[in-house]
């Protein structure tokens, strides 16, 4: 069968991550008559992020700026001096999905407090979520009750003019680069935090992060989410910024992943677990030049799985161009990914790529597969339809096609569960998909999204007996400040 619970692994995270402040220019202009021009131009509200702790609201130390928006007094609560303040925020999300004659419902609330005491910072974020109507019942990824998503402390140490070292310890949402290997899993109802430590060096043009992380495993009851006793991740991630205004970047990284009880299904076996120690070396180049943009990444994996040597790799590319002079300001892009699969079970080698902890939204609202033993190509077109009550209405259209990279391996979902073994068929083609997503930024804090997706199985899936198309219609309301 094909994965039929898309909400757990496919949400418009990238689009909604910036939606709440997509109109920041309008926000600055709202009270232009009430403020001196020097004050207006001195500050822009930061883009709301998924991790939230990367937002910097220090400019709201100016009382005049705090009065420009009702959220201002909540984003900056002064505590005696400009570098001592409390920042708060809230996210409320409701989502409804209709698929295969069933209607699933998801609710989530996440509130955070960010306390700055000079060079020391304390950050806490809580989570309360619920779900219902899910075929087969809900899992902790859908519903974990009330739990702690983030709770960490950091201290910033100046090393030289323009260079700082930040030391962090505790529970965090971690996003590395494009999130192809380490992401927040923001799309599902329960994000993916990590317990651990990080040291982050920032010299302006170069940033580097050295870390040791243990994933947090979600439980079904309140306050029962705990660190994994099975998995760990450590490594180094560095970025070199290029061009004026950091218009381009080159990322290089080395990650070591250890799983004491990895599933051997990826080695072609039907059962059993084994020790997996996998090293990933990666190089990424991303940026923009004028109206064109690109994001390419290459990853190589080595190590051993249950004594078998690992030789796997993956390539990913996204390139596009914006056309601001054309009505609707269309944005045309092409996405392509390749992740290797095992060539033959029992040959003593492991060629299947492991995406580790990938982002929740990987291929779209409906993501029937994960980036293992997979080739996918999908062109996309996004444009602005207009404005309603001042808020932009945007439409995104995407077509997708999927193939197996190796006939000797099966197909998997995003968490890594095998959907069909290699023996289920000989074809490479997995199917095609079409998707439309419409978003309206109703207010600066509220975004409304509606989507329709259809996946049609082909080739291999038909041979495996999964012949029925998957249709998904979804609606979502997201309020955040």
Tab-separated table of C-alpha atoms in Angstrom:
chain	number	residue	atom	x	y	z
A	1	UNK	CA	0.000	0.000	0.000
A	2	UNK	CA	0.931	3.683	-0.244
A	3	UNK	CA	1.298	6.015	2.719
A	4	UNK	CA	-2.200	7.384	3.427
A	5	UNK	CA	-1.561	9.769	6.303
A	6	UNK	CA	-0.023	12.726	4.488
A	7	UNK	CA	-0.523	15.278	7.248
A	8	UNK	CA	2.146	13.624	9.328
A	9	UNK	CA	4.805	14.333	6.748
A	10	UNK	CA	3.541	16.919	4.273
A	11	UNK	CA	2.632	20.480	5.144
A	12	UNK	CA	3.307	23.895	3.572
A	13	UNK	CA	6.007	24.659	6.143
A	14	UNK	CA	8.259	26.735	3.928
A	15	UNK	CA	5.370	28.856	2.693
A	16	UNK	CA	3.801	29.367	6.104
A	17	UNK	CA	7.104	29.972	7.850
A	18	UNK	CA	7.268	33.405	6.254
A	19	UNK	CA	3.576	34.097	5.759
A	20	UNK	CA	2.885	35.950	8.994
A	21	UNK	CA	5.270	38.732	8.055
A	22	UNK	CA	5.132	38.572	4.270
A	23	UNK	CA	3.734	42.092	4.351
A	24	UNK	CA	6.446	43.568	6.563
A	25	UNK	CA	6.855	46.530	4.221
A	26	UNK	CA	3.179	47.375	4.634
A	27	UNK	CA	3.532	46.981	8.385
A	28	UNK	CA	6.309	49.565	8.492
A	29	UNK	CA	4.250	51.995	6.405
A	30	UNK	CA	1.072	51.730	8.492
A	31	UNK	CA	1.863	54.591	10.821
A	32	UNK	CA	4.225	56.609	8.651
A	33	UNK	CA	2.460	59.828	9.552
A	34	UNK	CA	2.879	59.194	13.260
A	35	UNK	CA	6.641	58.549	13.361
A	36	UNK	CA	9.717	60.442	12.172
A	37	UNK	CA	11.076	58.976	8.945
A	38	UNK	CA	14.416	58.181	10.622
A	39	UNK	CA	12.586	55.960	13.094
A	40	UNK	CA	10.511	54.221	10.397
A	41	UNK	CA	13.532	53.289	8.303
A	42	UNK	CA	15.597	52.150	11.269
A	43	UNK	CA	13.766	48.878	11.807
A	44	UNK	CA	11.933	46.121	10.004
A	45	UNK	CA	10.153	43.287	11.858
A	46	UNK	CA	12.055	40.016	11.504
A	47	UNK	CA	10.573	37.196	9.479
A	48	UNK	CA	8.829	34.750	11.783
A	49	UNK	CA	10.752	31.483	11.770
A	50	UNK	CA	9.844	27.903	12.535
A	51	UNK	CA	12.438	27.602	15.312
A	52	UNK	CA	11.422	31.027	16.748
A	53	UNK	CA	14.623	31.457	18.791
A	54	UNK	CA	16.441	32.917	15.758
A	55	UNK	CA	14.166	35.988	15.686
A	56	UNK	CA	15.730	39.207	16.994
A	57	UNK	CA	13.292	41.748	18.442
A	58	UNK	CA	15.897	43.902	20.213
A	59	UNK	CA	15.032	46.959	18.083
A	60	UNK	CA	11.719	47.193	19.935
A	61	UNK	CA	13.608	48.649	22.871
A	62	UNK	CA	12.361	51.888	21.305
A	63	UNK	CA	8.902	52.444	22.901
A	64	UNK	CA	7.673	54.262	19.768
A	65	UNK	CA	8.239	51.135	17.674
A	66	UNK	CA	6.469	48.894	20.172
A	67	UNK	CA	3.295	50.937	19.797
A	68	UNK	CA	3.078	50.473	16.046
A	69	UNK	CA	1.473	47.034	16.322
A	70	UNK	CA	-0.599	45.382	19.025
A	71	UNK	CA	1.954	42.582	19.231
A	72	UNK	CA	4.802	45.012	19.984
A	73	UNK	CA	4.425	45.019	23.802
A	74	UNK	CA	4.335	41.194	23.699
A	75	UNK	CA	7.423	40.870	21.498
A	76	UNK	CA	9.533	43.086	23.778
A	77	UNK	CA	8.977	43.410	27.527
A	78	UNK	CA	11.772	45.661	28.932
A	79	UNK	CA	13.597	44.473	32.027
A	80	UNK	CA	15.676	47.512	32.944
A	81	UNK	CA	18.200	47.839	30.102
A	82	UNK	CA	18.103	47.410	26.292
A	83	UNK	CA	19.876	44.019	26.419
A	84	UNK	CA	17.565	42.691	29.120
A	85	UNK	CA	14.100	41.876	27.881
A	86	UNK	CA	11.477	39.161	27.483
A	87	UNK	CA	9.987	38.265	24.098
A	88	UNK	CA	6.878	36.093	23.792
A	89	UNK	CA	5.027	34.464	20.924
A	90	UNK	CA	2.187	32.107	20.089
A	91	UNK	CA	1.170	29.772	17.286
A	92	UNK	CA	-2.330	28.322	16.866
A	93	UNK	CA	-2.950	25.929	14.001
A	94	UNK	CA	-6.042	24.009	12.905
A	95	UNK	CA	-6.095	21.665	9.922
A	96	UNK	CA	-8.761	19.473	8.294
A	97	UNK	CA	-8.026	16.792	5.678
A	98	UNK	CA	-10.393	14.760	3.535
A	99	UNK	CA	-8.942	11.641	1.911
A	100	UNK	CA	-10.380	8.249	0.936
A	101	UNK	CA	-13.770	9.175	2.338
A	102	UNK	CA	-12.325	9.988	5.765
A	103	UNK	CA	-11.915	13.368	7.455
A	104	UNK	CA	-8.996	13.915	9.808
A	105	UNK	CA	-8.669	16.906	12.144
A	106	UNK	CA	-5.523	18.340	13.717
A	107	UNK	CA	-5.069	21.086	16.321
A	108	UNK	CA	-1.861	22.544	17.684
A	109	UNK	CA	-0.869	25.360	20.057
A	110	UNK	CA	2.727	26.394	20.738
A	111	UNK	CA	3.638	29.296	23.033
A	112	UNK	CA	7.165	30.469	23.755
A	113	UNK	CA	9.092	32.832	26.014
A	114	UNK	CA	12.545	34.157	25.123
A	115	UNK	CA	14.406	35.760	28.053
A	116	UNK	CA	17.511	37.838	27.266
A	117	UNK	CA	19.834	38.779	30.120
A	118	UNK	CA	22.785	40.377	28.390
A	119	UNK	CA	24.948	37.623	26.970
A	120	UNK	CA	22.782	34.903	28.550
A	121	UNK	CA	19.500	33.742	27.061
A	122	UNK	CA	16.831	31.282	28.235
A	123	UNK	CA	14.255	29.971	25.743
A	124	UNK	CA	11.185	27.819	26.486
A	125	UNK	CA	8.432	26.639	24.134
A	126	UNK	CA	5.503	24.427	25.053
A	127	UNK	CA	3.221	22.324	22.876
A	128	UNK	CA	-0.379	21.157	23.188
A	129	UNK	CA	-1.919	19.205	20.317
A	130	UNK	CA	-4.741	16.811	19.477
A	131	UNK	CA	-5.995	14.870	16.477
A	132	UNK	CA	-9.052	12.879	15.478
A	133	UNK	CA	-10.598	10.980	12.604
A	134	UNK	CA	-7.300	9.469	11.426
A	135	UNK	CA	-7.579	6.177	9.568
A	136	UNK	CA	-5.893	3.473	11.652
A	137	UNK	CA	-5.717	5.721	14.714
A	138	UNK	CA	-3.362	8.522	15.644
A	139	UNK	CA	0.303	8.172	16.576
A	140	UNK	CA	2.362	10.438	18.890
A	141	UNK	CA	3.478	12.321	15.773
A	142	UNK	CA	-0.188	13.281	15.326
A	143	UNK	CA	-1.075	13.715	18.996
A	144	UNK	CA	1.319	13.929	21.927
A	145	UNK	CA	-0.813	15.969	24.340
A	146	UNK	CA	0.998	18.623	26.379
A	147	UNK	CA	4.780	18.558	26.238
A	148	UNK	CA	7.930	20.653	26.142
A	149	UNK	CA	9.229	21.298	22.614
A	150	UNK	CA	12.149	23.558	23.498
A	151	UNK	CA	13.955	24.473	26.705
A	152	UNK	CA	17.559	25.577	26.442
A	153	UNK	CA	20.065	28.135	27.627
A	154	UNK	CA	22.839	29.803	25.680
A	155	UNK	CA	25.654	32.223	26.358
A	156	UNK	CA	27.364	34.410	23.750
A	157	UNK	CA	31.084	35.057	24.093
A	158	UNK	CA	32.756	37.777	21.963
A	159	UNK	CA	36.054	36.480	20.551
A	160	UNK	CA	37.120	39.394	18.332
A	161	UNK	CA	35.478	42.372	16.628
A	162	UNK	CA	32.658	40.909	14.536
A	163	UNK	CA	33.198	37.346	15.797
A	164	UNK	CA	31.187	35.579	18.480
A	165	UNK	CA	30.900	32.091	19.946
A	166	UNK	CA	27.519	30.939	21.223
A	167	UNK	CA	27.272	27.892	23.472
A	168	UNK	CA	23.861	26.199	23.726
A	169	UNK	CA	22.564	23.322	25.840
A	170	UNK	CA	19.117	21.818	26.276
A	171	UNK	CA	16.167	20.874	24.062
A	172	UNK	CA	15.852	22.572	20.660
A	173	UNK	CA	14.315	22.442	17.230
A	174	UNK	CA	17.295	22.212	14.877
A	175	UNK	CA	17.327	23.164	11.216
A	176	UNK	CA	20.493	22.499	9.188
A	177	UNK	CA	20.689	24.066	5.735
A	178	UNK	CA	17.917	22.886	3.421
A	179	UNK	CA	16.569	20.447	6.058
A	180	UNK	CA	17.086	17.504	3.700
A	181	UNK	CA	18.932	15.676	6.484
A	182	UNK	CA	18.125	17.481	9.735
A	183	UNK	CA	14.859	19.382	10.005
A	184	UNK	CA	12.245	20.499	12.489
A	185	UNK	CA	9.441	18.219	11.179
A	186	UNK	CA	7.280	21.322	11.423
A	187	UNK	CA	4.542	19.992	9.142
A	188	UNK	CA	3.316	17.170	11.407
A	189	UNK	CA	1.347	18.012	14.528
A	190	UNK	CA	4.340	17.103	16.712
A	191	UNK	CA	7.682	18.665	15.685
A	192	UNK	CA	11.034	16.866	16.105
A	193	UNK	CA	13.181	18.401	18.880
A	194	UNK	CA	16.643	17.277	19.956
A	195	UNK	CA	18.380	17.194	23.333
A	196	UNK	CA	22.035	18.141	23.198
A	197	UNK	CA	24.668	20.821	22.977
A	198	UNK	CA	25.876	23.128	20.206
A	199	UNK	CA	28.742	25.554	19.741
A	200	UNK	CA	28.095	28.156	17.041
A	201	UNK	CA	30.851	30.374	15.664
A	202	UNK	CA	29.794	33.478	13.699
A	203	UNK	CA	32.258	35.815	12.012
A	204	UNK	CA	29.794	37.429	9.612
A	205	UNK	CA	30.908	35.808	6.367
A	206	UNK	CA	31.491	32.390	7.946
A	207	UNK	CA	29.328	30.467	10.400
A	208	UNK	CA	30.076	27.036	11.848
A	209	UNK	CA	28.139	24.754	14.184
A	210	UNK	CA	29.627	21.873	16.156
A	211	UNK	CA	26.976	19.735	17.848
A	212	UNK	CA	25.937	16.550	19.609
A	213	UNK	CA	22.188	15.821	19.399
A	214	UNK	CA	19.862	13.079	20.615
A	215	UNK	CA	16.361	13.023	19.052
A	216	UNK	CA	13.368	13.364	21.353
A	217	UNK	CA	10.815	10.565	20.994
A	218	UNK	CA	7.189	11.686	21.228
A	219	UNK	CA	4.921	9.758	23.580
A	220	UNK	CA	1.104	9.449	23.578
A	221	UNK	CA	0.553	11.066	27.001
A	222	UNK	CA	1.224	14.439	28.579
A	223	UNK	CA	4.830	15.243	29.487
A	224	UNK	CA	6.175	11.846	28.406
A	225	UNK	CA	8.380	12.917	25.491
A	226	UNK	CA	11.933	11.792	26.249
A	227	UNK	CA	15.322	11.530	24.604
A	228	UNK	CA	15.989	8.470	22.488
A	229	UNK	CA	18.128	5.673	23.904
A	230	UNK	CA	18.635	4.320	20.409
A	231	UNK	CA	19.766	7.191	18.144
A	232	UNK	CA	22.292	10.031	18.218
A	233	UNK	CA	23.755	12.518	15.765
A	234	UNK	CA	26.906	14.615	15.931
A	235	UNK	CA	28.987	16.603	13.502
A	236	UNK	CA	30.026	19.930	11.991
A	237	UNK	CA	28.041	22.233	9.684
A	238	UNK	CA	29.734	25.304	8.161
A	239	UNK	CA	28.505	28.057	5.830
A	240	UNK	CA	30.459	30.618	3.788
A	241	UNK	CA	28.384	33.595	2.662
A	242	UNK	CA	29.180	35.185	-0.689
A	243	UNK	CA	28.187	38.318	-2.591
A	244	UNK	CA	26.619	41.578	-1.529
A	245	UNK	CA	24.032	41.120	1.197
A	246	UNK	CA	24.827	37.398	1.502
A	247	UNK	CA	23.206	36.690	-1.875
A	248	UNK	CA	24.836	33.249	-2.134
A	249	UNK	CA	26.196	30.589	0.193
A	250	UNK	CA	28.280	27.441	0.195
A	251	UNK	CA	27.626	24.869	2.928
A	252	UNK	CA	29.916	21.994	3.831
A	253	UNK	CA	29.175	19.434	6.526
A	254	UNK	CA	30.111	16.133	8.086
A	255	UNK	CA	27.469	14.256	10.103
A	256	UNK	CA	27.802	11.010	12.058
A	257	UNK	CA	24.586	9.105	12.781
A	258	UNK	CA	24.349	6.161	15.173
A	259	UNK	CA	21.304	3.894	15.469
A	260	UNK	CA	21.705	0.959	17.837
A	261	UNK	CA	18.632	-0.832	16.487
A	262	UNK	CA	18.198	0.158	12.845
A	263	UNK	CA	15.636	-1.712	10.767
A	264	UNK	CA	17.183	-4.202	8.339
A	265	UNK	CA	14.340	-3.792	5.867
A	266	UNK	CA	16.526	-1.281	4.030
A	267	UNK	CA	19.026	-4.117	3.536
A	268	UNK	CA	16.362	-6.223	1.817
A	269	UNK	CA	15.498	-8.285	4.893
A	270	UNK	CA	11.944	-8.670	6.172
A	271	UNK	CA	12.748	-8.422	9.870
A	272	UNK	CA	15.437	-7.787	12.412
A	273	UNK	CA	17.553	-4.870	13.548
A	274	UNK	CA	21.240	-4.079	13.529
A	275	UNK	CA	23.745	-1.455	14.586
A	276	UNK	CA	24.060	1.407	12.083
A	277	UNK	CA	26.875	3.946	12.127
A	278	UNK	CA	26.650	6.202	9.084
A	279	UNK	CA	28.799	9.195	8.091
A	280	UNK	CA	27.368	11.777	5.682
A	281	UNK	CA	29.596	14.258	3.850
A	282	UNK	CA	27.738	17.008	2.030
A	283	UNK	CA	28.247	20.106	-0.068
A	284	UNK	CA	25.533	22.643	-0.869
A	285	UNK	CA	25.468	25.783	-3.035
A	286	UNK	CA	22.498	28.140	-2.944
A	287	UNK	CA	21.778	31.736	-3.823
A	288	UNK	CA	20.217	34.180	-6.199
A	289	UNK	CA	21.376	36.458	-8.989
A	290	UNK	CA	18.850	39.003	-10.134
A	291	UNK	CA	15.596	37.171	-10.698
A	292	UNK	CA	17.121	33.677	-10.829
A	293	UNK	CA	17.795	31.430	-7.826
A	294	UNK	CA	19.222	27.971	-7.213
A	295	UNK	CA	19.838	25.412	-4.472
A	296	UNK	CA	21.919	22.313	-5.214
A	297	UNK	CA	23.206	19.698	-2.803
A	298	UNK	CA	25.336	16.543	-3.038
A	299	UNK	CA	25.625	13.978	-0.230
A	300	UNK	CA	27.783	10.856	0.153
A	301	UNK	CA	27.299	8.279	2.917
A	302	UNK	CA	29.689	5.659	4.259
A	303	UNK	CA	29.778	3.439	7.339
A	304	UNK	CA	28.343	0.065	8.322
A	305	UNK	CA	24.886	-1.387	8.910
A	306	UNK	CA	24.835	-4.681	10.798
A	307	UNK	CA	28.366	-5.306	9.548
A	308	UNK	CA	27.548	-4.456	5.925
A	309	UNK	CA	29.536	-1.579	4.381
A	310	UNK	CA	27.493	1.463	3.381
A	311	UNK	CA	28.024	3.174	0.010
A	312	UNK	CA	25.128	5.555	-0.684
A	313	UNK	CA	24.620	9.018	-2.144
A	314	UNK	CA	22.005	11.599	-3.025
A	315	UNK	CA	21.656	14.669	-5.265
A	316	UNK	CA	19.086	17.454	-4.992
A	317	UNK	CA	18.465	20.497	-7.149
A	318	UNK	CA	16.041	23.383	-7.134
A	319	UNK	CA	16.336	26.201	-9.665
A	320	UNK	CA	13.923	28.874	-10.759
A	321	UNK	CA	13.258	32.368	-11.949
A	322	UNK	CA	10.838	35.098	-10.922
A	323	UNK	CA	9.075	37.335	-13.419
A	324	UNK	CA	7.992	40.430	-11.453
A	325	UNK	CA	7.102	42.446	-14.574
A	326	UNK	CA	4.393	39.952	-15.632
A	327	UNK	CA	0.928	40.193	-14.045
A	328	UNK	CA	0.767	37.877	-11.050
A	329	UNK	CA	4.562	37.983	-10.648
A	330	UNK	CA	4.952	34.300	-11.552
A	331	UNK	CA	7.736	32.185	-10.073
A	332	UNK	CA	8.688	29.191	-12.234
A	333	UNK	CA	10.946	26.493	-10.789
A	334	UNK	CA	12.143	22.934	-11.320
A	335	UNK	CA	12.894	20.495	-8.513
A	336	UNK	CA	14.727	17.189	-8.891
A	337	UNK	CA	16.043	14.652	-6.374
A	338	UNK	CA	17.893	11.364	-6.545
A	339	UNK	CA	18.507	9.085	-3.553
A	340	UNK	CA	20.164	5.715	-4.077
A	341	UNK	CA	18.646	2.359	-3.172
A	342	UNK	CA	20.156	-1.021	-2.434
A	343	UNK	CA	21.131	-2.885	-5.610
A	344	UNK	CA	20.620	-6.443	-4.401
A	345	UNK	CA	19.617	-7.990	-1.104
A	346	UNK	CA	22.196	-10.333	0.357
A	347	UNK	CA	25.173	-8.997	-1.635
A	348	UNK	CA	26.925	-7.797	1.526
A	349	UNK	CA	26.711	-4.121	0.551
A	350	UNK	CA	24.284	-1.393	1.644
A	351	UNK	CA	23.641	1.224	-1.072
A	352	UNK	CA	20.392	2.658	0.301
A	353	UNK	CA	20.469	6.343	1.227
A	354	UNK	CA	19.287	7.354	4.705
A	355	UNK	CA	17.804	10.896	4.991
A	356	UNK	CA	18.207	10.800	8.796
A	357	UNK	CA	15.749	13.416	10.200
A	358	UNK	CA	14.309	15.149	7.110
A	359	UNK	CA	11.896	18.065	6.974
A	360	UNK	CA	8.192	17.285	7.351
A	361	UNK	CA	7.200	18.804	4.043
A	362	UNK	CA	9.359	17.059	1.475
A	363	UNK	CA	7.491	16.833	-1.824
A	364	UNK	CA	4.253	18.685	-1.146
A	365	UNK	CA	0.976	18.559	0.729
A	366	UNK	CA	0.687	14.918	-0.278
A	367	UNK	CA	4.049	13.147	0.013
A	368	UNK	CA	3.497	9.446	-0.735
A	369	UNK	CA	7.213	8.558	-0.561
A	370	UNK	CA	10.361	9.462	1.294
A	371	UNK	CA	13.783	10.264	-0.211
A	372	UNK	CA	15.063	6.679	-0.204
A	373	UNK	CA	15.627	4.728	-3.431
A	374	UNK	CA	13.864	7.492	-5.278
A	375	UNK	CA	14.113	9.741	-8.318
A	376	UNK	CA	11.633	12.591	-8.562
A	377	UNK	CA	11.130	15.531	-10.889
A	378	UNK	CA	8.560	18.247	-10.318
A	379	UNK	CA	8.102	21.589	-12.052
A	380	UNK	CA	6.249	24.248	-10.074
A	381	UNK	CA	4.576	27.568	-10.796
A	382	UNK	CA	3.572	30.084	-8.124
A	383	UNK	CA	1.953	33.468	-8.618
A	384	UNK	CA	-0.077	36.132	-6.834
A	385	UNK	CA	-3.755	36.265	-7.725
A	386	UNK	CA	-4.354	39.611	-6.016
A	387	UNK	CA	-5.210	41.003	-2.611
A	388	UNK	CA	-8.245	40.678	-0.361
A	389	UNK	CA	-8.512	43.293	2.403
A	390	UNK	CA	-4.855	44.090	1.810
A	391	UNK	CA	-3.680	40.486	2.176
A	392	UNK	CA	-1.989	38.691	-0.718
A	393	UNK	CA	-3.646	35.635	-2.252
A	394	UNK	CA	-1.106	33.230	-3.751
A	395	UNK	CA	-1.550	30.080	-5.825
A	396	UNK	CA	1.014	27.333	-6.320
A	397	UNK	CA	0.716	24.582	-8.951
A	398	UNK	CA	2.995	21.544	-9.000
A	399	UNK	CA	3.291	18.402	-11.110
A	400	UNK	CA	5.364	15.462	-9.843
A	401	UNK	CA	6.670	12.161	-11.133
A	402	UNK	CA	8.440	9.441	-9.113
A	403	UNK	CA	10.681	6.474	-10.007
A	404	UNK	CA	12.662	3.885	-8.072
A	405	UNK	CA	16.380	4.536	-8.397
A	406	UNK	CA	17.189	0.827	-8.076
A	407	UNK	CA	15.036	-2.140	-9.044
A	408	UNK	CA	16.782	-4.133	-6.327
A	409	UNK	CA	15.164	-2.102	-3.526
A	410	UNK	CA	11.619	-1.266	-2.468
A	411	UNK	CA	9.898	2.027	-1.706
A	412	UNK	CA	9.680	3.826	1.646
A	413	UNK	CA	7.749	6.587	3.364
A	414	UNK	CA	9.447	9.652	4.867
A	415	UNK	CA	9.972	8.134	8.363
A	416	UNK	CA	11.727	5.183	6.656
A	417	UNK	CA	9.090	2.454	6.863
A	418	UNK	CA	9.095	0.137	3.861
A	419	UNK	CA	5.860	0.341	1.886
A	420	UNK	CA	6.635	-2.369	-0.700
A	421	UNK	CA	9.545	-4.779	-1.034
A	422	UNK	CA	11.625	-4.950	-4.215
A	423	UNK	CA	10.054	-8.304	-5.037
A	424	UNK	CA	6.623	-6.677	-5.471
A	425	UNK	CA	7.417	-5.683	-9.071
A	426	UNK	CA	10.063	-4.990	-11.706
A	427	UNK	CA	9.025	-1.544	-12.961
A	428	UNK	CA	10.788	1.660	-11.939
A	429	UNK	CA	7.941	4.137	-12.384
A	430	UNK	CA	5.976	4.762	-9.187
A	431	UNK	CA	3.367	7.301	-10.221
A	432	UNK	CA	2.472	10.900	-10.933
A	433	UNK	CA	0.949	13.638	-8.881
A	434	UNK	CA	-0.694	17.037	-9.332
A	435	UNK	CA	-1.197	19.578	-6.586
A	436	UNK	CA	-2.648	23.077	-6.107
A	437	UNK	CA	-2.131	25.163	-2.962
A	438	UNK	CA	-3.784	28.527	-2.335
A	439	UNK	CA	-2.830	30.789	0.579
A	440	UNK	CA	-4.426	34.019	1.751
A	441	UNK	CA	-2.580	36.215	4.224
A	442	UNK	CA	-5.818	37.389	5.870
A	443	UNK	CA	-3.990	39.505	8.484
A	444	UNK	CA	-0.385	39.878	9.479
A	445	UNK	CA	-0.899	37.106	12.017
A	446	UNK	CA	-3.443	34.875	10.264
A	447	UNK	CA	-2.811	32.789	7.123
A	448	UNK	CA	-5.459	30.568	5.516
A	449	UNK	CA	-4.472	27.730	3.186
A	450	UNK	CA	-6.482	25.368	0.971
A	451	UNK	CA	-5.026	22.567	-1.138
A	452	UNK	CA	-6.043	19.767	-3.483
A	453	UNK	CA	-3.742	16.874	-4.412
A	454	UNK	CA	-4.087	13.722	-6.489
A	455	UNK	CA	-1.587	10.881	-6.804
A	456	UNK	CA	-2.054	8.213	-9.504
A	457	UNK	CA	-0.051	4.982	-9.024
A	458	UNK	CA	1.867	3.576	-11.949
A	459	UNK	CA	4.241	0.804	-12.948
A	460	UNK	CA	5.713	-0.702	-9.799
A	461	UNK	CA	2.800	0.164	-7.510
A	462	UNK	CA	0.284	-1.345	-9.922
A	463	UNK	CA	2.365	-4.530	-9.974
A	464	UNK	CA	2.396	-4.433	-6.160
A	465	UNK	CA	-1.411	-4.219	-6.077
A	466	UNK	CA	-1.668	-0.564	-4.997
A	467	UNK	CA	-3.815	0.582	-7.906
A	468	UNK	CA	-6.116	3.142	-6.297
A	469	UNK	CA	-5.360	6.867	-6.662
A	470	UNK	CA	-4.989	8.999	-3.544
A	471	UNK	CA	-6.958	12.246	-3.326
A	472	UNK	CA	-6.338	14.796	-0.605
A	473	UNK	CA	-8.258	18.004	0.029
A	474	UNK	CA	-7.093	20.076	2.994
A	475	UNK	CA	-7.763	23.381	4.707
A	476	UNK	CA	-5.636	25.079	7.324
A	477	UNK	CA	-5.720	28.193	9.525
A	478	UNK	CA	-2.473	29.392	11.087
A	479	UNK	CA	-2.308	32.252	13.586
A	480	UNK	CA	1.123	33.248	14.850
A	481	UNK	CA	3.002	36.224	16.224
